[in-house]
Amino acid sequence: MTASFSRGWPAPAKLNLFLHITGRRADGYHLLQTLFQFLDYGDSLDFEMCRDGKITRPSGLLQVPEADDLAVRAARLLQTRAKSHQGVAIHIHKRLPEGGGLGGGSSDAATTLVALNRLWSAGLSTQELTRLGLELGADVPLFIAGQAAWAEGIGESLTPVEPPEPWYLVLRPSCQIATREIFQAPDLTRNSAAITIADFYAGQTRNDFEPLVRQRYPAVAEALDWLQRRAPARLTGSGACVFGTFDQESAARRVLEDMPQGWRGFVARGCNRSPLLDRLAVVQDR
């Protein structure tokens, strides 16, 4: 029996404004430094609450088996930890590409945890949700916290920051990059010296994945070269998406209109506060 339908929960994209790999732990996890910022663009999730205890995903990335979907895994994990008998049908309206470096799956999982914690009246604190999120992936806690952050460790040690909020043009090359494949590449740089936040603002940054991704994925190299002739541009995460930075929305849109036929991209504003927090505030005020 359907109890209620809660619509329009945002799962925003993120950008890595830089990404340095500073080492590798004995268990194989990589140590890194990065600065995450959200975009006012992403997926959207609707939650259809059910009293039968079942968790399903009627829509989303259908090529991803339901049991492997991070949003479904997040709902089942929360259901178990909160000892909830409620169920849900998760409707995922995808705009973020798989294998793009924009955090789509992690963002969907975080939105699921935050939304269902409220809609199921599970009562977990943000810290408890963050611990659950880390079981699903290193980026999930970022999306739960909902604040632009300087990240260290494996990405779970977050310090809130307030970088500028420019406009970005994000290009989506016609390829997908498996993060695991790139992290395991023997020629990946893993010894970058640690930097400070002041170093970041002084421009002493890069993305350590970029040379390797350029070499292995010509479509990414082509997109980066094209965009760098028009704006400061960089790879986000392990790719495949690349982004250029603009002071004005109009300038970003002019470049978007000029991109080669067949390419895909979008313009979005950088956000230091996640749209998910604003959506949660609306529900809590009711």
PDB file of C-alpha atoms in Angstrom:
ATOM      1  CA  MET A   1       0.000   0.000   0.000  1.00  0.00           C
ATOM      2  CA  THR A   2       1.354   3.422  -0.940  1.00  0.00           C
ATOM      3  CA  ALA A   3       1.577   5.863   1.957  1.00  0.00           C
ATOM      4  CA  SER A   4       2.937   9.016   0.291  1.00  0.00           C
ATOM      5  CA  PHE A   5       4.990  10.411  -2.582  1.00  0.00           C
ATOM      6  CA  SER A   6       7.797  12.920  -1.960  1.00  0.00           C
ATOM      7  CA  ARG A   7       9.146  14.523  -5.121  1.00  0.00           C
ATOM      8  CA  GLY A   8      12.020  16.669  -6.266  1.00  0.00           C
ATOM      9  CA  TRP A   9      14.924  15.728  -4.004  1.00  0.00           C
ATOM     10  CA  PRO A  10      18.097  17.081  -5.679  1.00  0.00           C
ATOM     11  CA  ALA A  11      21.242  15.010  -6.091  1.00  0.00           C
ATOM     12  CA  PRO A  12      23.690  17.670  -7.272  1.00  0.00           C
ATOM     13  CA  ALA A  13      26.860  17.168  -9.249  1.00  0.00           C
ATOM     14  CA  LYS A  14      30.245  17.955  -7.754  1.00  0.00           C
ATOM     15  CA  LEU A  15      33.479  19.167  -9.279  1.00  0.00           C
ATOM     16  CA  ASN A  16      36.990  18.462  -8.048  1.00  0.00           C
ATOM     17  CA  LEU A  17      38.593  21.892  -8.400  1.00  0.00           C
ATOM     18  CA  PHE A  18      41.925  20.101  -8.074  1.00  0.00           C
ATOM     19  CA  LEU A  19      42.997  16.563  -7.129  1.00  0.00           C
ATOM     20  CA  HIS A  20      46.402  15.467  -5.829  1.00  0.00           C
ATOM     21  CA  ILE A  21      47.254  11.885  -4.877  1.00  0.00           C
ATOM     22  CA  THR A  22      49.699  11.982  -1.975  1.00  0.00           C
ATOM     23  CA  GLY A  23      50.156   8.302  -1.195  1.00  0.00           C
ATOM     24  CA  ARG A  24      48.618   4.869  -0.893  1.00  0.00           C
ATOM     25  CA  ARG A  25      47.607   2.928   2.209  1.00  0.00           C
ATOM     26  CA  ALA A  26      48.519  -0.686   2.857  1.00  0.00           C
ATOM     27  CA  ASP A  27      44.916  -1.707   2.091  1.00  0.00           C
ATOM     28  CA  GLY A  28      45.179  -0.202  -1.398  1.00  0.00           C
ATOM     29  CA  TYR A  29      43.139   2.941  -0.787  1.00  0.00           C
ATOM     30  CA  HIS A  30      44.710   6.116  -2.137  1.00  0.00           C
ATOM     31  CA  LEU A  31      45.419   9.183  -0.020  1.00  0.00           C
ATOM     32  CA  LEU A  32      44.473  12.429  -1.682  1.00  0.00           C
ATOM     33  CA  GLN A  33      43.835  16.114  -1.377  1.00  0.00           C
ATOM     34  CA  THR A  34      41.012  17.770  -3.279  1.00  0.00           C
ATOM     35  CA  LEU A  35      38.504  20.582  -3.088  1.00  0.00           C
ATOM     36  CA  PHE A  36      34.899  19.654  -3.775  1.00  0.00           C
ATOM     37  CA  GLN A  37      32.308  22.166  -4.925  1.00  0.00           C
ATOM     38  CA  PHE A  38      28.690  21.475  -5.842  1.00  0.00           C
ATOM     39  CA  LEU A  39      26.798  22.537  -8.948  1.00  0.00           C
ATOM     40  CA  ASP A  40      23.213  23.748  -9.208  1.00  0.00           C
ATOM     41  CA  TYR A  41      22.685  20.882 -11.665  1.00  0.00           C
ATOM     42  CA  GLY A  42      22.242  17.162 -11.114  1.00  0.00           C
ATOM     43  CA  ASP A  43      19.860  14.252 -10.790  1.00  0.00           C
ATOM     44  CA  SER A  44      16.468  14.423  -9.125  1.00  0.00           C
ATOM     45  CA  LEU A  45      14.903  11.691  -6.969  1.00  0.00           C
ATOM     46  CA  ASP A  46      11.283  10.972  -6.063  1.00  0.00           C
ATOM     47  CA  PHE A  47      10.428   8.649  -3.186  1.00  0.00           C
ATOM     48  CA  GLU A  48       7.225   6.617  -3.155  1.00  0.00           C
ATOM     49  CA  MET A  49       6.822   5.307   0.385  1.00  0.00           C
ATOM     50  CA  CYS A  50       5.405   1.809   0.763  1.00  0.00           C
ATOM     51  CA  ARG A  51       4.325  -0.125   3.836  1.00  0.00           C
ATOM     52  CA  ASP A  52       5.319  -3.535   2.496  1.00  0.00           C
ATOM     53  CA  GLY A  53       9.006  -3.083   3.391  1.00  0.00           C
ATOM     54  CA  LYS A  54      10.191  -3.552  -0.211  1.00  0.00           C
ATOM     55  CA  ILE A  55      12.860  -1.314  -1.745  1.00  0.00           C
ATOM     56  CA  THR A  56      12.720  -0.972  -5.520  1.00  0.00           C
ATOM     57  CA  ARG A  57      14.016   1.339  -8.262  1.00  0.00           C
ATOM     58  CA  PRO A  58      11.444   1.660 -11.058  1.00  0.00           C
ATOM     59  CA  SER A  59      13.525   4.244 -12.952  1.00  0.00           C
ATOM     60  CA  GLY A  60      17.164   5.258 -13.145  1.00  0.00           C
ATOM     61  CA  LEU A  61      20.233   3.809 -14.873  1.00  0.00           C
ATOM     62  CA  LEU A  62      18.507   0.649 -16.023  1.00  0.00           C
ATOM     63  CA  GLN A  63      21.803  -0.793 -17.302  1.00  0.00           C
ATOM     64  CA  VAL A  64      22.901  -0.906 -13.662  1.00  0.00           C
ATOM     65  CA  PRO A  65      21.276  -3.879 -11.878  1.00  0.00           C
ATOM     66  CA  GLU A  66      18.891  -2.705  -9.170  1.00  0.00           C
ATOM     67  CA  ALA A  67      20.819  -4.514  -6.423  1.00  0.00           C
ATOM     68  CA  ASP A  68      24.031  -2.696  -7.462  1.00  0.00           C
ATOM     69  CA  ASP A  69      22.489   0.775  -7.621  1.00  0.00           C
ATOM     70  CA  LEU A  70      24.007   2.958  -4.886  1.00  0.00           C
ATOM     71  CA  ALA A  71      20.639   4.553  -4.110  1.00  0.00           C
ATOM     72  CA  VAL A  72      19.052   1.142  -3.548  1.00  0.00           C
ATOM     73  CA  ARG A  73      22.006   0.010  -1.454  1.00  0.00           C
ATOM     74  CA  ALA A  74      21.742   3.221   0.592  1.00  0.00           C
ATOM     75  CA  ALA A  75      18.033   2.654   1.262  1.00  0.00           C
ATOM     76  CA  ARG A  76      18.601  -0.954   2.310  1.00  0.00           C
ATOM     77  CA  LEU A  77      21.491   0.023   4.566  1.00  0.00           C
ATOM     78  CA  LEU A  78      19.403   2.712   6.275  1.00  0.00           C
ATOM     79  CA  GLN A  79      16.452   0.348   6.610  1.00  0.00           C
ATOM     80  CA  THR A  80      18.670  -2.208   8.361  1.00  0.00           C
ATOM     81  CA  ARG A  81      20.474   0.224  10.664  1.00  0.00           C
ATOM     82  CA  ALA A  82      17.291   2.099  11.615  1.00  0.00           C
ATOM     83  CA  LYS A  83      15.361  -1.175  12.008  1.00  0.00           C
ATOM     84  CA  SER A  84      12.650   0.297   9.807  1.00  0.00           C
ATOM     85  CA  HIS A  85       9.830  -1.809   8.365  1.00  0.00           C
ATOM     86  CA  GLN A  86       8.968   0.785   5.735  1.00  0.00           C
ATOM     87  CA  GLY A  87       9.709   0.390   2.058  1.00  0.00           C
ATOM     88  CA  VAL A  88      10.186   2.739  -0.859  1.00  0.00           C
ATOM     89  CA  ALA A  89      10.181   2.899  -4.637  1.00  0.00           C
ATOM     90  CA  ILE A  90      13.033   5.184  -5.720  1.00  0.00           C
ATOM     91  CA  HIS A  91      12.445   7.057  -8.967  1.00  0.00           C
ATOM     92  CA  ILE A  92      15.763   8.472 -10.231  1.00  0.00           C
ATOM     93  CA  HIS A  93      15.666  11.091 -12.969  1.00  0.00           C
ATOM     94  CA  LYS A  94      19.198  10.941 -14.356  1.00  0.00           C
ATOM     95  CA  ARG A  95      21.044  13.870 -15.848  1.00  0.00           C
ATOM     96  CA  LEU A  96      24.538  13.063 -14.623  1.00  0.00           C
ATOM     97  CA  PRO A  97      26.488  10.621 -16.790  1.00  0.00           C
ATOM     98  CA  GLU A  98      27.891   7.378 -15.488  1.00  0.00           C
ATOM     99  CA  GLY A  99      31.691   7.402 -15.331  1.00  0.00           C
ATOM    100  CA  GLY A 100      31.836  11.182 -15.655  1.00  0.00           C
ATOM    101  CA  GLY A 101      33.613  12.212 -12.467  1.00  0.00           C
ATOM    102  CA  LEU A 102      30.634  14.296 -11.327  1.00  0.00           C
ATOM    103  CA  GLY A 103      29.690  12.038  -8.406  1.00  0.00           C
ATOM    104  CA  GLY A 104      26.281  11.002  -9.748  1.00  0.00           C
ATOM    105  CA  GLY A 105      25.995   7.642  -8.003  1.00  0.00           C
ATOM    106  CA  SER A 106      27.406   8.939  -4.716  1.00  0.00           C
ATOM    107  CA  SER A 107      25.095  11.945  -4.819  1.00  0.00           C
ATOM    108  CA  ASP A 108      22.067   9.715  -5.456  1.00  0.00           C
ATOM    109  CA  ALA A 109      23.059   7.577  -2.467  1.00  0.00           C
ATOM    110  CA  ALA A 110      23.506  10.586  -0.187  1.00  0.00           C
ATOM    111  CA  THR A 111      20.161  12.076  -1.212  1.00  0.00           C
ATOM    112  CA  THR A 112      18.513   8.726  -0.532  1.00  0.00           C
ATOM    113  CA  LEU A 113      20.005   8.551   2.966  1.00  0.00           C
ATOM    114  CA  VAL A 114      19.126  12.149   3.838  1.00  0.00           C
ATOM    115  CA  ALA A 115      15.609  12.009   2.385  1.00  0.00           C
ATOM    116  CA  LEU A 116      14.599   8.624   3.792  1.00  0.00           C
ATOM    117  CA  ASN A 117      16.045   9.439   7.200  1.00  0.00           C
ATOM    118  CA  ARG A 118      13.479  12.236   7.306  1.00  0.00           C
ATOM    119  CA  LEU A 119      10.618  10.546   5.440  1.00  0.00           C
ATOM    120  CA  TRP A 120      10.899   7.314   7.459  1.00  0.00           C
ATOM    121  CA  SER A 121      11.419   9.283  10.700  1.00  0.00           C
ATOM    122  CA  ALA A 122      14.538   7.187  11.271  1.00  0.00           C
ATOM    123  CA  GLY A 123      16.084   9.863  13.485  1.00  0.00           C
ATOM    124  CA  LEU A 124      19.759   9.312  12.629  1.00  0.00           C
ATOM    125  CA  SER A 125      22.100  12.249  13.159  1.00  0.00           C
ATOM    126  CA  THR A 126      24.183  13.735  10.355  1.00  0.00           C
ATOM    127  CA  GLN A 127      27.243  12.022  11.848  1.00  0.00           C
ATOM    128  CA  GLU A 128      25.466   8.651  11.816  1.00  0.00           C
ATOM    129  CA  LEU A 129      24.356   9.180   8.222  1.00  0.00           C
ATOM    130  CA  THR A 130      27.916  10.113   7.298  1.00  0.00           C
ATOM    131  CA  ARG A 131      29.220   6.843   8.746  1.00  0.00           C
ATOM    132  CA  LEU A 132      26.639   4.934   6.709  1.00  0.00           C
ATOM    133  CA  GLY A 133      27.577   6.887   3.616  1.00  0.00           C
ATOM    134  CA  LEU A 134      31.254   6.027   3.982  1.00  0.00           C
ATOM    135  CA  GLU A 135      30.311   2.347   3.769  1.00  0.00           C
ATOM    136  CA  LEU A 136      28.929   3.070   0.304  1.00  0.00           C
ATOM    137  CA  GLY A 137      31.765   5.217  -1.036  1.00  0.00           C
ATOM    138  CA  ALA A 138      34.371   7.804  -0.082  1.00  0.00           C
ATOM    139  CA  ASP A 139      32.469  10.673  -1.775  1.00  0.00           C
ATOM    140  CA  VAL A 140      29.080   9.994  -0.158  1.00  0.00           C
ATOM    141  CA  PRO A 141      29.844  11.824   3.132  1.00  0.00           C
ATOM    142  CA  LEU A 142      30.571  15.000   1.158  1.00  0.00           C
ATOM    143  CA  PHE A 143      27.091  15.001  -0.333  1.00  0.00           C
ATOM    144  CA  ILE A 144      25.520  14.294   3.061  1.00  0.00           C
ATOM    145  CA  ALA A 145      27.388  17.194   4.704  1.00  0.00           C
ATOM    146  CA  GLY A 146      26.299  19.470   1.862  1.00  0.00           C
ATOM    147  CA  GLN A 147      29.119  22.013   2.155  1.00  0.00           C
ATOM    148  CA  ALA A 148      31.979  22.732  -0.243  1.00  0.00           C
ATOM    149  CA  ALA A 149      34.974  21.098   1.355  1.00  0.00           C
ATOM    150  CA  TRP A 150      38.705  20.606   1.384  1.00  0.00           C
ATOM    151  CA  ALA A 151      39.096  16.835   1.532  1.00  0.00           C
ATOM    152  CA  GLU A 152      42.004  14.687   2.662  1.00  0.00           C
ATOM    153  CA  GLY A 153      42.598  11.058   3.665  1.00  0.00           C
ATOM    154  CA  ILE A 154      40.661   8.870   1.233  1.00  0.00           C
ATOM    155  CA  GLY A 155      38.292  11.785   0.774  1.00  0.00           C
ATOM    156  CA  GLU A 156      36.416  11.384   4.043  1.00  0.00           C
ATOM    157  CA  SER A 157      38.252  14.038   6.099  1.00  0.00           C
ATOM    158  CA  LEU A 158      36.327  17.204   5.219  1.00  0.00           C
ATOM    159  CA  THR A 159      37.025  20.828   6.128  1.00  0.00           C
ATOM    160  CA  PRO A 160      34.313  23.312   5.033  1.00  0.00           C
ATOM    161  CA  VAL A 161      35.590  26.055   2.724  1.00  0.00           C
ATOM    162  CA  GLU A 162      34.073  28.977   0.857  1.00  0.00           C
ATOM    163  CA  PRO A 163      35.735  29.246  -2.573  1.00  0.00           C
ATOM    164  CA  PRO A 164      34.339  31.619  -5.224  1.00  0.00           C
ATOM    165  CA  GLU A 165      31.142  30.417  -6.927  1.00  0.00           C
ATOM    166  CA  PRO A 166      31.811  30.982 -10.643  1.00  0.00           C
ATOM    167  CA  TRP A 167      29.966  29.638 -13.649  1.00  0.00           C
ATOM    168  CA  TYR A 168      31.180  26.426 -15.225  1.00  0.00           C
ATOM    169  CA  LEU A 169      30.862  24.878 -18.639  1.00  0.00           C
ATOM    170  CA  VAL A 170      31.012  21.089 -18.236  1.00  0.00           C
ATOM    171  CA  LEU A 171      31.737  18.965 -21.310  1.00  0.00           C
ATOM    172  CA  ARG A 172      30.836  15.283 -21.479  1.00  0.00           C
ATOM    173  CA  PRO A 173      33.217  13.418 -23.842  1.00  0.00           C
ATOM    174  CA  SER A 174      31.791  10.356 -25.549  1.00  0.00           C
ATOM    175  CA  CYS A 175      33.427   7.831 -23.230  1.00  0.00           C
ATOM    176  CA  GLN A 176      33.084   6.446 -19.736  1.00  0.00           C
ATOM    177  CA  ILE A 177      36.032   6.046 -17.395  1.00  0.00           C
ATOM    178  CA  ALA A 178      36.108   3.322 -14.786  1.00  0.00           C
ATOM    179  CA  THR A 179      37.526   4.926 -11.642  1.00  0.00           C
ATOM    180  CA  ARG A 180      38.951   1.620 -10.418  1.00  0.00           C
ATOM    181  CA  GLU A 181      40.882   1.157 -13.667  1.00  0.00           C
ATOM    182  CA  ILE A 182      42.539   4.569 -13.421  1.00  0.00           C
ATOM    183  CA  PHE A 183      43.356   4.240  -9.724  1.00  0.00           C
ATOM    184  CA  GLN A 184      45.053   0.897 -10.394  1.00  0.00           C
ATOM    185  CA  ALA A 185      47.133   2.105 -13.350  1.00  0.00           C
ATOM    186  CA  PRO A 186      50.836   1.493 -12.633  1.00  0.00           C
ATOM    187  CA  ASP A 187      51.871   4.842 -14.172  1.00  0.00           C
ATOM    188  CA  LEU A 188      49.544   6.957 -12.002  1.00  0.00           C
ATOM    189  CA  THR A 189      51.362   9.626  -9.973  1.00  0.00           C
ATOM    190  CA  ARG A 190      50.962   8.770  -6.279  1.00  0.00           C
ATOM    191  CA  ASN A 191      53.563  10.940  -4.562  1.00  0.00           C
ATOM    192  CA  SER A 192      52.350  14.519  -4.872  1.00  0.00           C
ATOM    193  CA  ALA A 193      53.521  16.726  -2.020  1.00  0.00           C
ATOM    194  CA  ALA A 194      50.766  17.860   0.333  1.00  0.00           C
ATOM    195  CA  ILE A 195      49.671  21.466  -0.118  1.00  0.00           C
ATOM    196  CA  THR A 196      47.744  23.975   1.979  1.00  0.00           C
ATOM    197  CA  ILE A 197      44.487  25.757   1.242  1.00  0.00           C
ATOM    198  CA  ALA A 198      46.561  28.917   0.716  1.00  0.00           C
ATOM    199  CA  ASP A 199      48.548  27.049  -1.968  1.00  0.00           C
ATOM    200  CA  PHE A 200      45.267  26.218  -3.710  1.00  0.00           C
ATOM    201  CA  TYR A 201      44.218  29.853  -3.805  1.00  0.00           C
ATOM    202  CA  ALA A 202      47.674  30.717  -5.150  1.00  0.00           C
ATOM    203  CA  GLY A 203      47.042  28.375  -8.099  1.00  0.00           C
ATOM    204  CA  GLN A 204      49.522  25.646  -7.170  1.00  0.00           C
ATOM    205  CA  THR A 205      47.223  22.798  -8.198  1.00  0.00           C
ATOM    206  CA  ARG A 206      46.420  20.284 -10.911  1.00  0.00           C
ATOM    207  CA  ASN A 207      44.561  16.993 -11.350  1.00  0.00           C
ATOM    208  CA  ASP A 208      46.973  14.072 -11.048  1.00  0.00           C
ATOM    209  CA  PHE A 209      44.706  11.891 -13.166  1.00  0.00           C
ATOM    210  CA  GLU A 210      44.809  14.235 -16.130  1.00  0.00           C
ATOM    211  CA  PRO A 211      48.030  13.098 -17.911  1.00  0.00           C
ATOM    212  CA  LEU A 212      47.014   9.447 -17.651  1.00  0.00           C
ATOM    213  CA  VAL A 213      43.431  10.073 -18.790  1.00  0.00           C
ATOM    214  CA  ARG A 214      44.637  12.223 -21.686  1.00  0.00           C
ATOM    215  CA  GLN A 215      46.867   9.376 -22.845  1.00  0.00           C
ATOM    216  CA  ARG A 216      44.229   6.660 -22.586  1.00  0.00           C
ATOM    217  CA  TYR A 217      41.129   8.574 -23.703  1.00  0.00           C
ATOM    218  CA  PRO A 218      41.657  10.747 -26.814  1.00  0.00           C
ATOM    219  CA  ALA A 219      38.113  12.150 -26.559  1.00  0.00           C
ATOM    220  CA  VAL A 220      38.962  13.647 -23.161  1.00  0.00           C
ATOM    221  CA  ALA A 221      42.231  15.107 -24.459  1.00  0.00           C
ATOM    222  CA  GLU A 222      40.379  16.681 -27.395  1.00  0.00           C
ATOM    223  CA  ALA A 223      37.727  18.222 -25.126  1.00  0.00           C
ATOM    224  CA  LEU A 224      40.336  19.584 -22.718  1.00  0.00           C
ATOM    225  CA  ASP A 225      42.428  21.099 -25.508  1.00  0.00           C
ATOM    226  CA  TRP A 226      39.366  22.735 -27.067  1.00  0.00           C
ATOM    227  CA  LEU A 227      38.107  24.131 -23.774  1.00  0.00           C
ATOM    228  CA  GLN A 228      41.524  25.332 -22.565  1.00  0.00           C
ATOM    229  CA  ARG A 229      41.743  27.617 -25.601  1.00  0.00           C
ATOM    230  CA  ARG A 230      38.645  29.393 -24.272  1.00  0.00           C
ATOM    231  CA  ALA A 231      38.891  29.276 -20.462  1.00  0.00           C
ATOM    232  CA  PRO A 232      40.882  27.764 -17.590  1.00  0.00           C
ATOM    233  CA  ALA A 233      39.928  24.082 -17.839  1.00  0.00           C
ATOM    234  CA  ARG A 234      40.526  20.891 -15.917  1.00  0.00           C
ATOM    235  CA  LEU A 235      39.436  17.264 -15.549  1.00  0.00           C
ATOM    236  CA  THR A 236      37.052  16.545 -12.661  1.00  0.00           C
ATOM    237  CA  GLY A 237      37.713  13.473 -10.530  1.00  0.00           C
ATOM    238  CA  SER A 238      39.057  10.659 -12.683  1.00  0.00           C
ATOM    239  CA  GLY A 239      36.945  11.925 -15.603  1.00  0.00           C
ATOM    240  CA  ALA A 240      35.584  11.739 -18.176  1.00  0.00           C
ATOM    241  CA  CYS A 241      33.978  15.180 -17.765  1.00  0.00           C
ATOM    242  CA  VAL A 242      36.038  18.346 -18.045  1.00  0.00           C
ATOM    243  CA  PHE A 243      35.078  21.847 -16.966  1.00  0.00           C
ATOM    244  CA  GLY A 244      35.954  25.433 -17.814  1.00  0.00           C
ATOM    245  CA  THR A 245      35.600  28.338 -15.396  1.00  0.00           C
ATOM    246  CA  PHE A 246      33.874  31.618 -16.278  1.00  0.00           C
ATOM    247  CA  ASP A 247      33.055  34.812 -14.401  1.00  0.00           C
ATOM    248  CA  GLN A 248      29.763  35.301 -16.234  1.00  0.00           C
ATOM    249  CA  GLU A 249      26.990  32.885 -17.227  1.00  0.00           C
ATOM    250  CA  SER A 250      26.685  34.580 -20.611  1.00  0.00           C
ATOM    251  CA  ALA A 251      30.338  33.882 -21.442  1.00  0.00           C
ATOM    252  CA  ALA A 252      29.947  30.201 -20.541  1.00  0.00           C
ATOM    253  CA  ARG A 253      26.827  29.910 -22.674  1.00  0.00           C
ATOM    254  CA  ARG A 254      28.523  31.502 -25.677  1.00  0.00           C
ATOM    255  CA  VAL A 255      31.229  28.849 -25.538  1.00  0.00           C
ATOM    256  CA  LEU A 256      28.587  26.123 -25.090  1.00  0.00           C
ATOM    257  CA  GLU A 257      26.825  27.330 -28.242  1.00  0.00           C
ATOM    258  CA  ASP A 258      30.156  27.208 -30.105  1.00  0.00           C
ATOM    259  CA  MET A 259      31.110  23.638 -29.178  1.00  0.00           C
ATOM    260  CA  PRO A 260      31.493  21.146 -32.039  1.00  0.00           C
ATOM    261  CA  GLN A 261      28.448  19.357 -33.370  1.00  0.00           C
ATOM    262  CA  GLY A 262      27.731  16.113 -31.537  1.00  0.00           C
ATOM    263  CA  TRP A 263      29.399  17.172 -28.318  1.00  0.00           C
ATOM    264  CA  ARG A 264      27.403  17.355 -25.093  1.00  0.00           C
ATOM    265  CA  GLY A 265      27.675  19.795 -22.250  1.00  0.00           C
ATOM    266  CA  PHE A 266      25.874  22.079 -19.833  1.00  0.00           C
ATOM    267  CA  VAL A 267      26.363  25.338 -17.944  1.00  0.00           C
ATOM    268  CA  ALA A 268      25.924  25.455 -14.166  1.00  0.00           C
ATOM    269  CA  ARG A 269      26.765  27.678 -11.220  1.00  0.00           C
ATOM    270  CA  GLY A 270      29.168  26.590  -8.511  1.00  0.00           C
ATOM    271  CA  CYS A 271      27.469  26.216  -5.112  1.00  0.00           C
ATOM    272  CA  ASN A 272      29.159  26.064  -1.720  1.00  0.00           C
ATOM    273  CA  ARG A 273      25.884  24.934  -0.125  1.00  0.00           C
ATOM    274  CA  SER A 274      24.236  21.866  -1.601  1.00  0.00           C
ATOM    275  CA  PRO A 275      20.692  22.252  -2.975  1.00  0.00           C
ATOM    276  CA  LEU A 276      19.898  19.089  -0.993  1.00  0.00           C
ATOM    277  CA  LEU A 277      20.132  21.033   2.280  1.00  0.00           C
ATOM    278  CA  ASP A 278      17.605  23.565   1.017  1.00  0.00           C
ATOM    279  CA  ARG A 279      15.206  20.778   0.039  1.00  0.00           C
ATOM    280  CA  LEU A 280      15.596  19.141   3.466  1.00  0.00           C
ATOM    281  CA  ALA A 281      14.887  22.470   5.189  1.00  0.00           C
ATOM    282  CA  VAL A 282      11.566  22.749   3.327  1.00  0.00           C
ATOM    283  CA  VAL A 283      10.479  19.303   4.591  1.00  0.00           C
ATOM    284  CA  GLN A 284      11.580  20.019   8.167  1.00  0.00           C
ATOM    285  CA  ASP A 285       9.641  23.289   8.237  1.00  0.00           C
ATOM    286  CA  ARG A 286       6.369  21.536   7.461  1.00  0.00           C
TER     287      ARG A 286
END
